[in-house]
């Protein structure tokens, strides 16, 4: 019956990456939207705002990368 | 279990239903939001009515793309001649997964480009003089948001056309694992494009709004929009990678 575990791992990989990509996508989009707003309102701080945006997005991206790692582990090491 | 033609047809009908029902809900919300914002903008600025109306139509047409992709896939599922019993359990899973991939995959892009179109209509109502700049930015932003629905379409078409037929001498374990991995590929790209689509739509909507308010800052606003949309798109690309691995590497 060990193929049930293998099948569950493969389905789990799909669900993991699918739902895991939801948060980072929305969050990074929100950051970038607010950054556009900030740069429009105070263009002299453009470089500071862009830097903050990229740092925030990098932190937000980390959960997406965790999902990717778990999905790859589920596919290749079960 | 013997897989007959009727069982394959069940998968095709369920897949087509999932695909077109979810897509019609989200298309309704996205297109309706644009029309609502356009009506409000016309009330505020009746002189710019023609411009707002044109922008509304173009924005709605781009937003509807995700819904049209879903319709195409469900018509293919119903009438594409895929209901042959030789496909076995692989074919059953692939047809279900194609419906899930494009159905869920249309949610994010459609909601995102709907938000962008609505904000652009609002912005044109406030600043009719910069209508062309705002509309150009809206179209670029909506195209970026719809990228992830094209990922879903690619995976759905691959599921329909390049799934291997079930080998006769395969063991039960291998058959179940491969079928479930096809389902996983559909779920991965379907749910994975939801976040990026909504996120990029939010970026492009804010950018359209701000180009209307501060037209001098257009280059730096658009640069930030591109940068933010590219980073936001990365999670959709991870989902695409996992889908391809589940489709071809198992």
Coordinates of C-alpha atoms in Angstrom, one line a residue:
Chain A
X1 CA 0.0 0.0 0.0
X2 CA 3.0 2.4 -0.1
X3 CA 1.8 3.9 -3.4
X4 CA -0.9 5.7 -1.4
X5 CA 1.8 7.6 0.4
X6 CA 3.5 8.4 -2.8
X7 CA 0.3 9.6 -4.4
X8 CA -0.6 11.7 -1.4
X9 CA 2.9 13.3 -1.5
X10 CA 2.4 14.3 -5.2
X11 CA -1.0 15.7 -4.6
X12 CA 0.3 17.5 -1.5
X13 CA 3.1 19.1 -3.6
X14 CA 0.6 20.6 -6.0
X15 CA -1.6 21.9 -3.2
X16 CA 1.4 23.2 -1.2
X17 CA 2.8 25.3 -4.1
X18 CA -0.7 26.4 -5.2
X19 CA -1.9 27.7 -1.9
X20 CA 1.6 28.8 -0.9
X21 CA 1.9 31.1 -3.8
X22 CA -1.3 32.9 -2.9
X23 CA 0.0 35.0 0.0
X24 CA 3.3 36.2 -1.4
X25 CA 1.6 37.2 -4.7
X26 CA -1.1 39.3 -3.0
X27 CA 1.4 40.7 -0.4
X28 CA 4.1 41.7 -2.9
X29 CA 1.5 43.3 -5.2
X30 CA 0.2 45.3 -2.3
X31 CA 3.7 46.5 -1.4
X32 CA 4.4 47.5 -4.9
X33 CA 1.1 49.3 -5.2
X34 CA 1.8 51.4 -2.1
X35 CA 5.4 52.1 -3.4
X36 CA 3.9 53.5 -6.7
X37 CA 1.7 55.7 -4.5
X38 CA 4.6 56.8 -2.3
X39 CA 6.9 57.6 -5.3
X40 CA 4.2 59.6 -6.9
X41 CA 3.5 61.6 -3.8
X42 CA 7.2 62.3 -2.8
X43 CA 9.4 61.7 -5.8
X44 CA 12.5 62.9 -4.0
X45 CA 12.4 59.8 -1.9
X46 CA 12.2 57.4 -4.8
X47 CA 15.4 55.5 -4.2
X48 CA 14.5 55.0 -0.5
X49 CA 11.0 53.8 -1.3
X50 CA 12.3 51.4 -4.1
X51 CA 14.8 50.0 -1.6
X52 CA 12.2 49.5 1.1
X53 CA 9.8 47.9 -1.5
X54 CA 12.4 45.4 -2.6
X55 CA 13.4 44.5 1.0
X56 CA 9.7 44.0 1.9
X57 CA 9.0 41.9 -1.2
X58 CA 12.1 39.8 -0.5
X59 CA 10.8 39.0 3.0
X60 CA 7.3 38.4 1.7
X61 CA 8.7 36.1 -1.0
X62 CA 10.3 33.9 1.6
X63 CA 7.1 32.0 2.3
X64 CA 6.7 31.3 -1.4
X65 CA 10.2 29.9 -1.5
X66 CA 9.4 27.7 1.6
X67 CA 6.4 26.3 -0.3
X68 CA 8.7 25.6 -3.4
X69 CA 11.2 23.8 -1.2
X70 CA 8.5 21.7 0.5
X71 CA 6.9 20.9 -2.9
X72 CA 10.3 19.8 -4.3
X73 CA 11.0 17.7 -1.2
X74 CA 7.6 16.0 -1.6
X75 CA 8.2 15.3 -5.2
X76 CA 11.8 14.1 -5.1
X77 CA 12.4 12.6 -1.6
X78 CA 9.4 10.6 -0.7
Chain B
X1 CA -11.3 -1.1 -11.9
X2 CA -12.3 -1.0 -15.5
X3 CA -12.2 2.5 -16.9
X4 CA -15.0 2.8 -19.4
X5 CA -15.9 5.6 -21.8
X6 CA -18.7 6.8 -19.5
X7 CA -16.3 7.3 -16.6
X8 CA -14.0 9.4 -18.8
X9 CA -17.0 11.4 -19.8
X10 CA -17.9 12.1 -16.2
X11 CA -14.5 13.6 -15.7
X12 CA -14.9 15.8 -18.8
X13 CA -18.3 17.1 -17.6
X14 CA -17.1 17.8 -14.1
X15 CA -13.9 19.6 -15.4
X16 CA -15.9 21.7 -17.9
X17 CA -18.4 22.6 -15.1
X18 CA -15.7 23.7 -12.6
X19 CA -13.8 25.6 -15.3
X20 CA -16.7 27.7 -16.7
X21 CA -18.6 28.2 -13.4
X22 CA -15.7 29.7 -11.4
X23 CA -14.6 31.8 -14.4
X24 CA -18.0 33.2 -14.9
X25 CA -18.2 34.3 -11.2
X26 CA -14.9 36.1 -11.3
X27 CA -15.4 37.6 -14.7
X28 CA -18.7 39.0 -13.5
X29 CA -17.1 40.6 -10.5
X30 CA -14.1 42.0 -12.4
X31 CA -16.1 43.4 -15.3
X32 CA -18.8 44.7 -13.0
X33 CA -16.3 46.6 -10.9
X34 CA -15.0 48.4 -14.0
X35 CA -18.5 49.3 -15.1
X36 CA -19.3 50.6 -11.6
X37 CA -16.2 52.8 -11.3
X38 CA -16.9 54.1 -14.9
X39 CA -20.5 55.0 -14.0
X40 CA -19.3 56.9 -10.9
X41 CA -16.6 58.7 -12.9
X42 CA -19.1 59.8 -15.5
X43 CA -21.3 61.2 -12.8
X44 CA -18.4 63.2 -11.6
X45 CA -17.1 64.3 -15.0
X46 CA -19.9 64.1 -17.6
X47 CA -17.8 65.9 -20.2
X48 CA -15.3 63.1 -20.3
X49 CA -18.1 60.6 -20.8
X50 CA -16.8 59.3 -24.2
X51 CA -13.3 58.8 -23.0
X52 CA -14.4 57.0 -19.9
X53 CA -16.8 54.8 -21.9
X54 CA -14.0 53.8 -24.4
X55 CA -11.6 53.0 -21.5
X56 CA -14.3 51.0 -19.8
X57 CA -14.9 48.9 -22.9
X58 CA -11.2 48.2 -23.6
X59 CA -10.6 47.4 -19.9
X60 CA -13.6 45.0 -19.8
X61 CA -12.4 43.2 -23.0
X62 CA -9.0 42.5 -21.6
X63 CA -10.5 41.5 -18.2
X64 CA -12.8 39.0 -20.0
X65 CA -9.7 37.1 -21.4
X66 CA -9.5 34.7 -18.4
X67 CA -13.2 33.9 -18.8
X68 CA -12.7 33.2 -22.6
X69 CA -9.8 30.9 -21.9
X70 CA -12.0 28.9 -19.5
X71 CA -14.8 28.7 -22.0
X72 CA -12.4 27.4 -24.7
X73 CA -11.0 24.7 -22.4
X74 CA -14.5 23.6 -21.3
X75 CA -15.7 23.4 -24.9
X76 CA -12.6 21.3 -25.7
X77 CA -13.4 19.1 -22.8
X78 CA -17.0 18.6 -24.0
X79 CA -16.5 18.3 -27.8
X80 CA -12.8 17.7 -28.3
X81 CA -13.1 14.0 -28.6
X82 CA -11.0 13.1 -25.6
X83 CA -13.5 10.7 -24.2
X84 CA -11.8 7.5 -25.3
X85 CA -11.6 4.6 -22.8
X86 CA -8.0 3.8 -23.9
X87 CA -6.7 6.8 -21.8
X88 CA -7.6 5.0 -18.6
X89 CA -7.2 6.6 -15.2
X90 CA -4.5 9.0 -16.6
X91 CA -7.0 10.6 -19.0
X92 CA -9.7 10.8 -16.2
X93 CA -7.3 12.7 -13.9
X94 CA -6.0 14.9 -16.7
X95 CA -9.4 16.1 -17.8
X96 CA -10.4 16.9 -14.2
X97 CA -7.1 18.7 -13.7
X98 CA -7.4 20.7 -16.9
X99 CA -10.8 22.1 -15.6
X100 CA -9.3 22.9 -12.2
X101 CA -6.2 24.5 -13.7
X102 CA -8.0 27.0 -15.9
X103 CA -11.0 27.5 -13.6
X104 CA -9.1 28.4 -10.5
X105 CA -6.4 30.0 -12.7
X106 CA -8.8 32.6 -14.0
X107 CA -9.7 33.9 -10.6
X108 CA -6.6 36.0 -9.8
X109 CA -5.9 37.5 -13.3
X110 CA -9.5 38.5 -13.8
X111 CA -10.0 40.1 -10.4
X112 CA -6.6 41.8 -10.8
X113 CA -7.2 43.3 -14.2
X114 CA -10.8 44.2 -13.1
X115 CA -9.3 46.3 -10.3
X116 CA -6.8 47.9 -12.7
X117 CA -9.6 48.8 -15.2
X118 CA -11.8 50.3 -12.4
X119 CA -9.0 52.4 -11.0
X120 CA -8.1 53.7 -14.5
X121 CA -11.7 54.7 -15.2
X122 CA -11.8 56.6 -11.9
X123 CA -8.5 58.2 -12.7
X124 CA -9.6 59.3 -16.1
X125 CA -12.7 60.8 -14.6
X126 CA -10.5 62.9 -12.3
X127 CA -8.0 63.9 -15.0
X128 CA -9.5 63.6 -18.5
X129 CA -6.5 65.5 -20.0
X130 CA -4.1 62.6 -19.3
X131 CA -6.6 59.9 -20.5
X132 CA -4.2 58.4 -23.1
X133 CA -1.3 58.0 -20.6
X134 CA -3.7 56.4 -18.1
X135 CA -5.2 54.0 -20.7
X136 CA -1.7 53.0 -21.9
X137 CA -0.7 52.2 -18.3
X138 CA -3.9 50.3 -17.7
X139 CA -3.4 48.1 -20.8
X140 CA 0.2 47.3 -19.8
X141 CA -0.8 46.5 -16.2
X142 CA -3.7 44.3 -17.3
X143 CA -1.5 42.4 -19.7
X144 CA 1.0 41.8 -16.9
X145 CA -1.9 40.5 -14.7
X146 CA -3.2 38.2 -17.4
X147 CA 0.2 36.6 -17.9
X148 CA -0.6 34.1 -15.1
X149 CA -3.9 33.1 -16.8
X150 CA -1.8 32.2 -19.9
X151 CA 0.4 29.9 -17.6
X152 CA -2.9 28.2 -16.6
X153 CA -4.0 27.9 -20.2
X154 CA -0.6 26.3 -21.1
X155 CA -0.8 23.7 -18.3
X156 CA -4.5 22.9 -19.2
X157 CA -3.6 22.4 -22.9
X158 CA -0.6 20.3 -22.0
X159 CA -2.9 18.2 -19.7
X160 CA -5.3 17.7 -22.6
X161 CA -2.9 17.0 -25.4
X162 CA 0.3 15.6 -24.0
X163 CA -0.8 13.2 -21.3
X164 CA 0.5 9.7 -22.0
X165 CA -2.0 6.9 -22.4
X166 CA -2.1 4.5 -19.5
X167 CA 0.3 1.6 -20.2
X168 CA -1.3 -1.8 -20.1
X169 CA 1.2 -3.5 -17.9
X170 CA 1.7 -0.8 -15.3
X171 CA 1.3 -1.6 -11.7
X172 CA -1.6 -0.2 -9.7
X173 CA 0.7 1.9 -7.6
X174 CA 2.3 3.6 -10.6
X175 CA -1.0 4.3 -12.2
X176 CA -2.5 5.9 -9.1
X177 CA 0.7 8.0 -8.4
X178 CA 0.8 9.3 -11.9
X179 CA -2.9 10.2 -12.0
X180 CA -2.8 12.0 -8.7
X181 CA 0.3 13.9 -9.8
X182 CA -1.6 15.1 -12.8
X183 CA -4.3 16.4 -10.4
X184 CA -1.6 18.0 -8.4
X185 CA -0.3 19.8 -11.4
X186 CA -3.7 21.3 -12.1
X187 CA -4.2 22.4 -8.5
X188 CA -0.7 23.9 -8.3
X189 CA -1.0 26.2 -11.3
X190 CA -4.7 26.9 -10.6
X191 CA -4.3 28.1 -7.0
X192 CA -0.7 29.4 -7.6
X193 CA -1.8 32.1 -10.1
X194 CA -4.5 33.5 -7.8
X195 CA -2.1 35.6 -5.6
X196 CA 0.1 37.0 -8.3
X197 CA -2.9 37.9 -10.5
X198 CA -4.6 39.8 -7.7
X199 CA -1.2 41.4 -6.6
X200 CA -0.2 42.6 -10.0
X201 CA -3.7 44.0 -10.6
X202 CA -3.3 45.9 -7.3
X203 CA 0.0 47.4 -8.4
X204 CA -1.2 48.4 -11.9
X205 CA -4.4 49.8 -10.4
X206 CA -2.5 52.0 -7.9
X207 CA -0.1 53.0 -10.7
X208 CA -3.0 54.1 -13.0
X209 CA -4.5 56.1 -10.1
X210 CA -1.3 57.8 -9.3
X211 CA -0.5 58.6 -13.0
X212 CA -3.8 60.5 -13.0
X213 CA -2.9 62.4 -9.9
X214 CA 0.8 63.1 -10.6
X215 CA 1.3 63.0 -14.4
X216 CA 4.8 64.4 -14.1
X217 CA 6.0 61.3 -12.2
X218 CA 4.9 58.8 -14.9
X219 CA 8.4 57.4 -15.7
X220 CA 9.2 56.6 -12.1
X221 CA 5.7 55.3 -11.3
X222 CA 5.8 52.9 -14.3
X223 CA 9.3 51.7 -13.4
X224 CA 8.2 50.9 -9.9
X225 CA 5.1 49.1 -11.4
X226 CA 7.2 46.9 -13.6
X227 CA 9.7 46.1 -10.8
X228 CA 6.9 45.2 -8.4
X229 CA 4.9 43.2 -10.9
X230 CA 8.0 41.2 -11.9
X231 CA 8.8 40.3 -8.3
X232 CA 5.1 39.4 -7.6
X233 CA 5.0 37.2 -10.7
X234 CA 7.8 35.0 -9.4
X235 CA 5.5 32.9 -7.2
X236 CA 3.4 32.1 -10.3
X237 CA 6.6 30.9 -12.0
X238 CA 7.4 28.6 -9.0
X239 CA 3.9 27.2 -9.4
X240 CA 4.5 26.7 -13.1
X241 CA 7.8 24.9 -12.4
X242 CA 6.1 22.5 -9.9
X243 CA 3.3 21.8 -12.4
X244 CA 5.8 21.0 -15.1
X245 CA 7.7 18.7 -12.7
X246 CA 4.5 16.9 -11.7
X247 CA 3.5 16.6 -15.4
X248 CA 6.7 15.4 -16.9
X249 CA 9.1 14.3 -14.2
X250 CA 7.0 11.7 -12.4

